[in-house]
PDB file of C-alpha atoms in Angstrom:
ATOM      1  CA  MET A 164    -114.823 101.707-195.099  1.00 85.00           C
ATOM      2  CA  ARG A 165    -113.251 105.155-194.609  1.00 94.00           C
ATOM      3  CA  LEU A 166    -115.597 108.137-194.465  1.00 97.00           C
ATOM      4  CA  ASP A 167    -114.820 111.848-194.197  1.00 97.00           C
ATOM      5  CA  LEU A 168    -116.884 113.463-191.440  1.00 97.00           C
ATOM      6  CA  THR A 169    -115.103 116.735-192.274  1.00 96.00           C
ATOM      7  CA  ALA A 170    -112.243 117.623-194.593  1.00 94.00           C
ATOM      8  CA  ASP A 171    -109.865 117.118-191.643  1.00 94.00           C
ATOM      9  CA  PHE A 172    -111.473 114.231-189.744  1.00 97.00           C
ATOM     10  CA  ALA A 173    -112.017 110.676-190.977  1.00 98.00           C
ATOM     11  CA  VAL A 174    -113.929 107.763-189.477  1.00 98.00           C
ATOM     12  CA  THR A 175    -114.557 104.128-190.233  1.00 98.00           C
ATOM     13  CA  LEU A 176    -117.840 102.243-189.929  1.00 97.00           C
ATOM     14  CA  THR A 177    -118.781 100.146-186.934  1.00 96.00           C
ATOM     15  CA  SER A 178    -121.761  97.837-186.617  1.00 94.00           C
ATOM     16  CA  GLN A 179    -123.347  98.979-183.338  1.00 94.00           C
ATOM     17  CA  PRO A 180    -125.613 102.071-183.428  1.00 97.00           C
ATOM     18  CA  LEU A 181    -125.986 104.386-180.456  1.00 97.00           C
ATOM     19  CA  GLY A 182    -128.608 103.395-177.925  1.00 95.00           C
ATOM     20  CA  HIS A 183    -129.768 106.975-177.324  1.00 96.00           C
ATOM     21  CA  THR A 184    -133.182 107.957-178.667  1.00 97.00           C
ATOM     22  CA  PRO A 185    -132.944 111.397-180.347  1.00 98.00           C
ATOM     23  CA  ARG A 186    -134.436 114.489-178.719  1.00 98.00           C
ATOM     24  CA  TYR A 187    -135.533 117.413-180.888  1.00 98.00           C
ATOM     25  CA  SER A 188    -135.504 120.685-178.959  1.00 97.00           C
ATOM     26  CA  LEU A 189    -137.712 123.119-180.846  1.00 95.00           C
ATOM     27  CA  SER A 190    -136.628 126.121-178.772  1.00 94.00           C
ATOM     28  CA  GLY A 191    -132.934 125.216-178.967  1.00 94.00           C
ATOM     29  CA  ALA A 192    -133.120 124.246-182.657  1.00 96.00           C
ATOM     30  CA  TYR A 193    -131.028 121.114-182.199  1.00 96.00           C
ATOM     31  CA  VAL A 194    -131.347 117.344-182.352  1.00 98.00           C
ATOM     32  CA  THR A 195    -129.271 115.336-179.903  1.00 97.00           C
ATOM     33  CA  ALA A 196    -128.577 111.618-179.584  1.00 98.00           C
ATOM     34  CA  SER A 197    -126.256 111.646-176.604  1.00 96.00           C
ATOM     35  CA  PRO A 198    -126.031 110.344-173.025  1.00 95.00           C
ATOM     36  CA  HIS A 199    -126.042 113.795-171.419  1.00 94.00           C
ATOM     37  CA  THR A 200    -129.224 115.186-169.893  1.00 92.00           C
ATOM     38  CA  GLY A 201    -128.104 118.619-168.723  1.00 91.00           C
ATOM     39  CA  ARG A 202    -125.161 120.948-168.196  1.00 91.00           C
ATOM     40  CA  LEU A 203    -123.280 118.863-165.625  1.00 95.00           C
ATOM     41  CA  SER A 204    -123.596 115.567-167.488  1.00 95.00           C
ATOM     42  CA  HIS A 205    -122.609 117.375-170.684  1.00 93.00           C
ATOM     43  CA  GLU A 206    -119.458 118.673-169.039  1.00 94.00           C
ATOM     44  CA  ALA A 207    -118.679 115.131-167.852  1.00 95.00           C
ATOM     45  CA  LEU A 208    -119.172 113.828-171.399  1.00 96.00           C
ATOM     46  CA  LEU A 209    -116.785 116.435-172.802  1.00 95.00           C
ATOM     47  CA  ALA A 210    -114.133 115.416-170.267  1.00 95.00           C
ATOM     48  CA  GLU A 211    -114.423 111.746-171.267  1.00 96.00           C
ATOM     49  CA  THR A 212    -114.436 112.281-175.027  1.00 97.00           C
ATOM     50  CA  PHE A 213    -112.846 114.158-177.926  1.00 98.00           C
ATOM     51  CA  GLY A 214    -114.170 115.549-181.180  1.00 97.00           C
ATOM     52  CA  SER A 215    -116.128 118.646-182.120  1.00 97.00           C
ATOM     53  CA  VAL A 216    -118.135 120.916-179.848  1.00 92.00           C
ATOM     54  CA  ASP A 217    -119.674 124.386-179.809  1.00 82.00           C
ATOM     55  CA  TRP A 218    -116.725 126.039-178.052  1.00 78.00           C
ATOM     56  CA  LEU A 219    -117.258 129.714-177.209  1.00 69.00           C
ATOM     57  CA  TRP A 220    -120.341 130.002-179.412  1.00 74.00           C
ATOM     58  CA  SER A 221    -118.549 128.795-182.527  1.00 73.00           C
ATOM     59  CA  GLY A 222    -121.828 127.312-183.732  1.00 85.00           C
ATOM     60  CA  ASP A 223    -120.245 123.928-184.501  1.00 94.00           C
ATOM     61  CA  ASP A 224    -122.189 120.690-184.396  1.00 97.00           C
ATOM     62  CA  GLU A 225    -121.060 118.223-181.760  1.00 97.00           C
ATOM     63  CA  PHE A 226    -119.662 114.766-182.479  1.00 98.00           C
ATOM     64  CA  ARG A 227    -118.052 113.189-179.407  1.00 98.00           C
ATOM     65  CA  PHE A 228    -115.857 110.077-179.520  1.00 98.00           C
ATOM     66  CA  ASP A 229    -114.677 107.941-176.618  1.00 97.00           C
ATOM     67  CA  LYS A 230    -111.058 108.466-175.605  1.00 97.00           C
ATOM     68  CA  ALA A 231    -110.620 104.755-174.883  1.00 96.00           C
ATOM     69  CA  ASP A 232    -111.787 103.119-178.105  1.00 97.00           C
ATOM     70  CA  ARG A 233    -112.509 106.159-180.368  1.00 98.00           C
ATOM     71  CA  SER A 234    -116.154 105.058-180.841  1.00 98.00           C
ATOM     72  CA  LEU A 235    -118.925 107.624-181.272  1.00 98.00           C
ATOM     73  CA  ARG A 236    -120.535 108.416-177.916  1.00 98.00           C
ATOM     74  CA  GLY A 237    -123.094 110.986-179.049  1.00 97.00           C
ATOM     75  CA  CYS A 238    -123.895 113.926-181.286  1.00 97.00           C
ATOM     76  CA  THR A 239    -125.820 117.190-181.223  1.00 97.00           C
ATOM     77  CA  LEU A 240    -126.889 118.678-184.564  1.00 97.00           C
ATOM     78  CA  THR A 241    -128.184 122.176-185.308  1.00 97.00           C
ATOM     79  CA  VAL A 242    -131.476 122.493-187.197  1.00 97.00           C
ATOM     80  CA  PRO A 243    -130.975 125.312-189.752  1.00 96.00           C
ATOM     81  CA  GLU A 244    -133.524 127.989-190.695  1.00 95.00           C
ATOM     82  CA  GLU A 245    -133.035 128.163-194.482  1.00 94.00           C
ATOM     83  CA  ALA A 246    -134.743 126.186-197.237  1.00 90.00           C
ATOM     84  CA  PRO A 247    -132.623 124.485-199.925  1.00 87.00           C
ATOM     85  CA  THR A 248    -132.226 126.163-203.306  1.00 82.00           C
ATOM     86  CA  GLY A 249    -131.326 124.511-206.568  1.00 77.00           C
ATOM     87  CA  TRP A 250    -131.574 120.900-205.462  1.00 74.00           C
ATOM     88  CA  ASP A 251    -133.926 118.471-203.769  1.00 78.00           C
ATOM     89  CA  PRO A 252    -132.655 116.509-200.741  1.00 78.00           C
ATOM     90  CA  SER A 253    -135.702 114.251-200.855  1.00 79.00           C
ATOM     91  CA  MET A 254    -133.647 111.772-202.898  1.00 83.00           C
ATOM     92  CA  TRP A 255    -131.920 110.761-199.671  1.00 90.00           C
ATOM     93  CA  ALA A 256    -135.240 109.540-198.285  1.00 87.00           C
ATOM     94  CA  ASP A 257    -135.384 106.726-200.847  1.00 88.00           C
ATOM     95  CA  VAL A 258    -132.032 105.254-199.800  1.00 94.00           C
ATOM     96  CA  PRO A 259    -132.403 102.269-197.427  1.00 95.00           C
ATOM     97  CA  PRO A 260    -130.770 102.966-194.046  1.00 97.00           C
ATOM     98  CA  THR A 261    -127.732 100.979-192.914  1.00 97.00           C
ATOM     99  CA  PRO A 262    -127.602 100.514-189.117  1.00 98.00           C
ATOM    100  CA  GLY A 263    -124.194 101.280-187.622  1.00 98.00           C
ATOM    101  CA  SER A 264    -121.977 103.934-186.145  1.00 98.00           C
ATOM    102  CA  MET A 265    -118.507 105.432-186.484  1.00 98.00           C
ATOM    103  CA  MET A 266    -115.022 105.079-185.013  1.00 98.00           C
ATOM    104  CA  ALA A 267    -112.508 107.901-185.346  1.00 98.00           C
ATOM    105  CA  LEU A 268    -109.269 107.091-187.128  1.00 98.00           C
ATOM    106  CA  ALA A 269    -107.318 109.508-184.917  1.00 97.00           C
ATOM    107  CA  GLN A 270    -107.849 111.045-181.478  1.00 97.00           C
ATOM    108  CA  VAL A 271    -107.966 114.715-182.429  1.00 97.00           C
ATOM    109  CA  ASN A 272    -110.411 117.562-181.986  1.00 96.00           C
ATOM    110  CA  PHE A 273    -111.941 119.155-185.067  1.00 96.00           C
ATOM    111  CA  ASP A 274    -114.464 121.720-186.300  1.00 95.00           C
ATOM    112  CA  ALA A 275    -117.833 120.511-187.602  1.00 96.00           C
ATOM    113  CA  LYS A 276    -119.816 123.252-189.292  1.00 95.00           C
ATOM    114  CA  PRO A 277    -123.564 122.655-189.081  1.00 96.00           C
ATOM    115  CA  THR A 278    -125.807 122.037-192.035  1.00 95.00           C
ATOM    116  CA  SER A 279    -127.237 125.138-193.666  1.00 93.00           C
ATOM    117  CA  VAL A 280    -130.648 124.169-195.068  1.00 94.00           C
ATOM    118  CA  ARG A 281    -133.626 122.089-194.000  1.00 94.00           C
ATOM    119  CA  TRP A 282    -136.444 120.323-195.813  1.00 93.00           C
ATOM    120  CA  VAL A 283    -139.452 118.470-194.429  1.00 94.00           C
ATOM    121  CA  SER A 284    -141.330 115.796-196.357  1.00 93.00           C
ATOM    122  CA  ASP A 285    -144.950 116.294-197.369  1.00 92.00           C
ATOM    123  CA  SER A 286    -145.970 113.631-194.858  1.00 93.00           C
ATOM    124  CA  GLY A 287    -143.992 115.268-192.061  1.00 94.00           C
ATOM    125  CA  ASP A 288    -142.208 111.961-191.459  1.00 96.00           C
ATOM    126  CA  GLN A 289    -138.714 113.170-192.369  1.00 96.00           C
ATOM    127  CA  LEU A 290    -136.756 116.267-191.430  1.00 97.00           C
ATOM    128  CA  VAL A 291    -133.749 116.523-193.755  1.00 95.00           C
ATOM    129  CA  CYS A 292    -130.873 118.916-193.005  1.00 95.00           C
ATOM    130  CA  ALA A 293    -128.049 119.374-195.481  1.00 92.00           C
ATOM    131  CA  HIS A 294    -125.049 121.363-196.565  1.00 88.00           C
ATOM    132  CA  ASN A 295    -126.568 123.336-199.453  1.00 72.00           C
ATOM    133  CA  ARG A 296    -124.628 123.084-202.689  1.00 66.00           C
ATOM    134  CA  ALA A 297    -125.075 123.142-206.429  1.00 63.00           C
ATOM    135  CA  PRO A 298    -126.398 119.868-207.835  1.00 63.00           C
ATOM    136  CA  ALA A 299    -123.578 117.498-208.741  1.00 68.00           C
ATOM    137  CA  PRO A 300    -123.428 113.871-209.848  1.00 72.00           C
ATOM    138  CA  VAL A 301    -123.333 111.482-206.884  1.00 79.00           C
ATOM    139  CA  HIS A 302    -122.255 107.890-207.371  1.00 83.00           C
ATOM    140  CA  ASP A 303    -122.872 106.503-203.893  1.00 93.00           C
ATOM    141  CA  ILE A 304    -125.135 107.533-200.998  1.00 93.00           C
ATOM    142  CA  LEU A 305    -124.791 105.950-197.568  1.00 96.00           C
ATOM    143  CA  ARG A 306    -127.612 106.526-195.116  1.00 97.00           C
ATOM    144  CA  LEU A 307    -126.063 105.507-191.812  1.00 98.00           C
ATOM    145  CA  ARG A 308    -128.597 104.974-189.023  1.00 98.00           C
ATOM    146  CA  ILE A 309    -126.519 105.854-185.969  1.00 98.00           C
ATOM    147  CA  ALA A 310    -129.470 105.946-183.523  1.00 98.00           C
ATOM    148  CA  PRO A 311    -133.203 105.206-183.610  1.00 97.00           C
ATOM    149  CA  ASP A 312    -134.735 107.437-186.327  1.00 98.00           C
ATOM    150  CA  LEU A 313    -131.473 109.380-186.874  1.00 98.00           C
ATOM    151  CA  ASP A 314    -129.433 108.946-190.072  1.00 98.00           C
ATOM    152  CA  LEU A 315    -126.195 110.558-191.211  1.00 98.00           C
ATOM    153  CA  ILE A 316    -125.858 110.957-194.991  1.00 96.00           C
ATOM    154  CA  PHE A 317    -122.547 110.429-196.794  1.00 96.00           C
ATOM    155  CA  GLU A 318    -122.254 111.186-200.506  1.00 93.00           C
ATOM    156  CA  ASP A 319    -119.304 109.473-202.169  1.00 93.00           C
ATOM    157  CA  GLY A 320    -117.770 108.990-198.742  1.00 95.00           C
ATOM    158  CA  ALA A 321    -118.165 112.592-197.526  1.00 95.00           C
ATOM    159  CA  TYR A 322    -120.638 113.748-194.864  1.00 96.00           C
ATOM    160  CA  ALA A 323    -123.424 115.746-196.500  1.00 94.00           C
ATOM    161  CA  GLY A 324    -126.231 116.016-193.943  1.00 95.00           C
ATOM    162  CA  TRP A 325    -128.678 114.097-191.790  1.00 97.00           C
ATOM    163  CA  ILE A 326    -132.270 112.913-191.493  1.00 97.00           C
ATOM    164  CA  LEU A 327    -134.475 112.790-188.410  1.00 98.00           C
ATOM    165  CA  ASN A 328    -137.302 110.365-189.077  1.00 98.00           C
ATOM    166  CA  HIS A 329    -140.651 110.961-187.336  1.00 98.00           C
ATOM    167  CA  PRO A 330    -139.478 114.310-185.918  1.00 98.00           C
ATOM    168  CA  ALA A 331    -142.767 114.965-184.114  1.00 98.00           C
ATOM    169  CA  ASP A 332    -142.184 111.871-181.964  1.00 98.00           C
ATOM    170  CA  HIS A 333    -138.973 113.373-180.599  1.00 98.00           C
ATOM    171  CA  LEU A 334    -140.110 116.903-179.654  1.00 98.00           C
ATOM    172  CA  VAL A 335    -138.816 118.113-176.275  1.00 97.00           C
ATOM    173  CA  ARG A 336    -138.147 121.414-174.534  1.00 94.00           C
ATOM    174  CA  GLU A 337    -134.467 120.865-173.771  1.00 92.00           C
ATOM    175  CA  TRP A 338    -132.823 117.591-172.670  1.00 90.00           C
ATOM    176  CA  GLU A 339    -135.694 115.594-171.230  1.00 93.00           C
ATOM    177  CA  PRO A 340    -136.737 112.332-172.932  1.00 93.00           C
ATOM    178  CA  ALA A 341    -139.638 112.530-175.356  1.00 93.00           C
ATOM    179  CA  PRO A 342    -142.735 110.407-174.659  1.00 93.00           C
ATOM    180  CA  SER A 343    -142.229 106.774-175.630  1.00 93.00           C
ATOM    181  CA  THR A 344    -145.441 106.598-177.671  1.00 95.00           C
ATOM    182  CA  PRO A 345    -145.761 107.948-181.241  1.00 96.00           C
ATOM    183  CA  ALA A 346    -147.028 111.495-181.574  1.00 96.00           C
ATOM    184  CA  PRO A 347    -150.613 111.928-182.810  1.00 94.00           C
ATOM    185  CA  ASP A 348    -150.949 112.426-186.571  1.00 94.00           C
ATOM    186  CA  SER A 349    -152.177 115.969-185.932  1.00 96.00           C
ATOM    187  CA  THR A 350    -148.935 116.800-184.100  1.00 97.00           C
ATOM    188  CA  LYS A 351    -146.937 115.559-187.077  1.00 97.00           C
ATOM    189  CA  SER A 352    -149.009 117.724-189.440  1.00 97.00           C
ATOM    190  CA  VAL A 353    -148.715 120.840-187.270  1.00 97.00           C
ATOM    191  CA  LEU A 354    -144.962 120.401-186.846  1.00 98.00           C
ATOM    192  CA  ARG A 355    -144.637 120.317-190.625  1.00 97.00           C
ATOM    193  CA  THR A 356    -146.660 123.536-190.848  1.00 97.00           C
ATOM    194  CA  TYR A 357    -144.435 125.073-188.181  1.00 98.00           C
ATOM    195  CA  LEU A 358    -141.261 124.115-190.058  1.00 97.00           C
ATOM    196  CA  THR A 359    -142.557 125.553-193.326  1.00 96.00           C
ATOM    197  CA  THR A 360    -143.765 128.753-191.596  1.00 96.00           C
ATOM    198  CA  ILE A 361    -140.876 129.534-189.235  1.00 97.00           C
ATOM    199  CA  ILE A 362    -138.178 129.663-191.901  1.00 96.00           C
ATOM    200  CA  GLU A 363    -136.155 132.350-193.649  1.00 95.00           C
ATOM    201  CA  PRO A 364    -136.911 134.864-195.058  1.00 94.00           C
ATOM    202  CA  LYS A 365    -140.141 134.832-193.042  1.00 96.00           C
ATOM    203  CA  ILE A 366    -138.224 134.782-189.753  1.00 96.00           C
ATOM    204  CA  ASP A 367    -136.523 138.094-190.530  1.00 96.00           C
ATOM    205  CA  ARG A 368    -139.846 139.651-191.483  1.00 96.00           C
ATOM    206  CA  MET A 369    -141.538 138.371-188.319  1.00 96.00           C
ATOM    207  CA  GLN A 370    -138.659 139.635-186.180  1.00 95.00           C
ATOM    208  CA  ASP A 371    -139.246 143.047-187.770  1.00 95.00           C
ATOM    209  CA  GLY A 372    -142.915 142.839-186.787  1.00 93.00           C
ATOM    210  CA  ASP A 373    -144.353 142.409-190.289  1.00 94.00           C
ATOM    211  CA  PRO A 374    -148.112 142.518-189.579  1.00 93.00           C
ATOM    212  CA  SER A 375    -148.966 140.488-192.679  1.00 92.00           C
ATOM    213  CA  LEU A 376    -147.343 137.412-191.100  1.00 95.00           C
ATOM    214  CA  LEU A 377    -148.914 137.660-187.640  1.00 95.00           C
ATOM    215  CA  GLY A 378    -151.918 135.739-188.929  1.00 94.00           C
ATOM    216  CA  GLU A 379    -149.706 132.756-189.797  1.00 95.00           C
ATOM    217  CA  LEU A 380    -148.673 132.462-186.149  1.00 96.00           C
ATOM    218  CA  ASP A 381    -152.306 132.663-185.072  1.00 95.00           C
ATOM    219  CA  VAL A 382    -153.219 129.923-187.560  1.00 96.00           C
ATOM    220  CA  LEU A 383    -150.487 127.780-186.019  1.00 97.00           C
ATOM    221  CA  LEU A 384    -151.880 128.392-182.548  1.00 97.00           C
ATOM    222  CA  ALA A 385    -155.369 127.393-183.700  1.00 97.00           C
ATOM    223  CA  LEU A 386    -154.016 124.186-185.215  1.00 97.00           C
ATOM    224  CA  ILE A 387    -152.074 123.408-182.044  1.00 97.00           C
ATOM    225  CA  ALA A 388    -155.195 123.931-179.919  1.00 96.00           C
ATOM    226  CA  ALA A 389    -156.897 121.121-181.845  1.00 96.00           C
ATOM    227  CA  ILE A 390    -154.140 118.581-181.090  1.00 95.00           C
ATOM    228  CA  PRO A 391    -155.006 115.961-178.437  1.00 93.00           C
ATOM    229  CA  SER A 392    -153.392 116.503-175.058  1.00 93.00           C
ATOM    230  CA  ASP A 393    -149.736 115.467-175.302  1.00 94.00           C
ATOM    231  CA  PRO A 394    -146.424 116.895-173.996  1.00 95.00           C
ATOM    232  CA  ARG A 395    -145.312 117.522-177.577  1.00 97.00           C
ATOM    233  CA  ARG A 396    -148.381 119.672-178.180  1.00 97.00           C
ATOM    234  CA  ASP A 397    -147.295 121.783-175.215  1.00 97.00           C
ATOM    235  CA  VAL A 398    -143.798 122.134-176.709  1.00 97.00           C
ATOM    236  CA  LEU A 399    -145.296 123.462-179.947  1.00 98.00           C
ATOM    237  CA  HIS A 400    -147.738 125.762-178.160  1.00 97.00           C
ATOM    238  CA  ASP A 401    -145.152 127.344-175.889  1.00 97.00           C
ATOM    239  CA  GLN A 402    -142.721 127.792-178.767  1.00 97.00           C
ATOM    240  CA  VAL A 403    -145.202 129.640-180.979  1.00 97.00           C
ATOM    241  CA  VAL A 404    -146.526 131.744-178.082  1.00 96.00           C
ATOM    242  CA  GLY A 405    -142.961 132.692-177.172  1.00 96.00           C
ATOM    243  CA  LEU A 406    -142.116 133.701-180.739  1.00 96.00           C
ATOM    244  CA  ARG A 407    -145.351 135.695-181.052  1.00 95.00           C
ATOM    245  CA  GLU A 408    -144.604 137.594-177.855  1.00 95.00           C
ATOM    246  CA  ALA A 409    -140.955 138.212-178.806  1.00 95.00           C
ATOM    247  CA  TRP A 410    -141.702 139.370-182.338  1.00 95.00           C
ATOM    248  CA  TYR A 411    -145.056 141.125-181.961  1.00 94.00           C
ATOM    249  CA  GLY A 412    -145.158 142.022-178.282  1.00 90.00           C
ATOM    250  CA  ASP A 413    -148.501 140.315-177.742  1.00 70.00           C
ATOM    251  CA  SER A 414    -148.960 138.338-174.538  1.00 60.00           C
ATOM    252  CA  LEU A 415    -151.188 135.262-174.713  1.00 59.00           C
ATOM    253  CA  ALA A 416    -152.251 133.002-171.889  1.00 47.00           C
TER     254      ALA A 416
END
């Protein structure tokens, strides 16, 4: 089956998903399922692969394919800061996932613009990121599970967005592995609150120091304080404290 990852880059399906467990960096606003664990290993990956990458701050998502067999080696996806308007991406959540991956049809580099909107389910179990567009009839939806808990969505054969399942489980600071155990339910709930609070247009208002929104950050901090001890709780805490200090100039211990 041919699929269009972008208007200029096509892939075909393969049966073997990536073995990399996704990592969700809250401070970096990206999800990665890739073998690299830092700058040096990332540079090595780029040398061994082709595809898309954030060259010179272009803001592109990263899809890297092996030069030898053109199979997908890894991806890094930006988490946007806007909410969808005019349509509901939750319909993707009802589509059964198909395990697999992708092989490039040609060894060429390409641009991969990131998704523009995000949505989180009421349960907090699914983070959905999509290219926002006016509602249109869709005849076929493929939910391709390329890595544990990470799905790429293709509508009528064209890439339309992605889903990170159980996002709280995968919270990290940067490139380190997330804990292997599921996150506490309270972490999942607080992450959902974070994602529905730290979103445009609220971000612009908080960056301008809007005092009416300072309380929402303090509510988040109170909720985080009630989470059982867990590295992912610390990720949330440090992120909110950092934003509070940057936007309101208040220093908290």
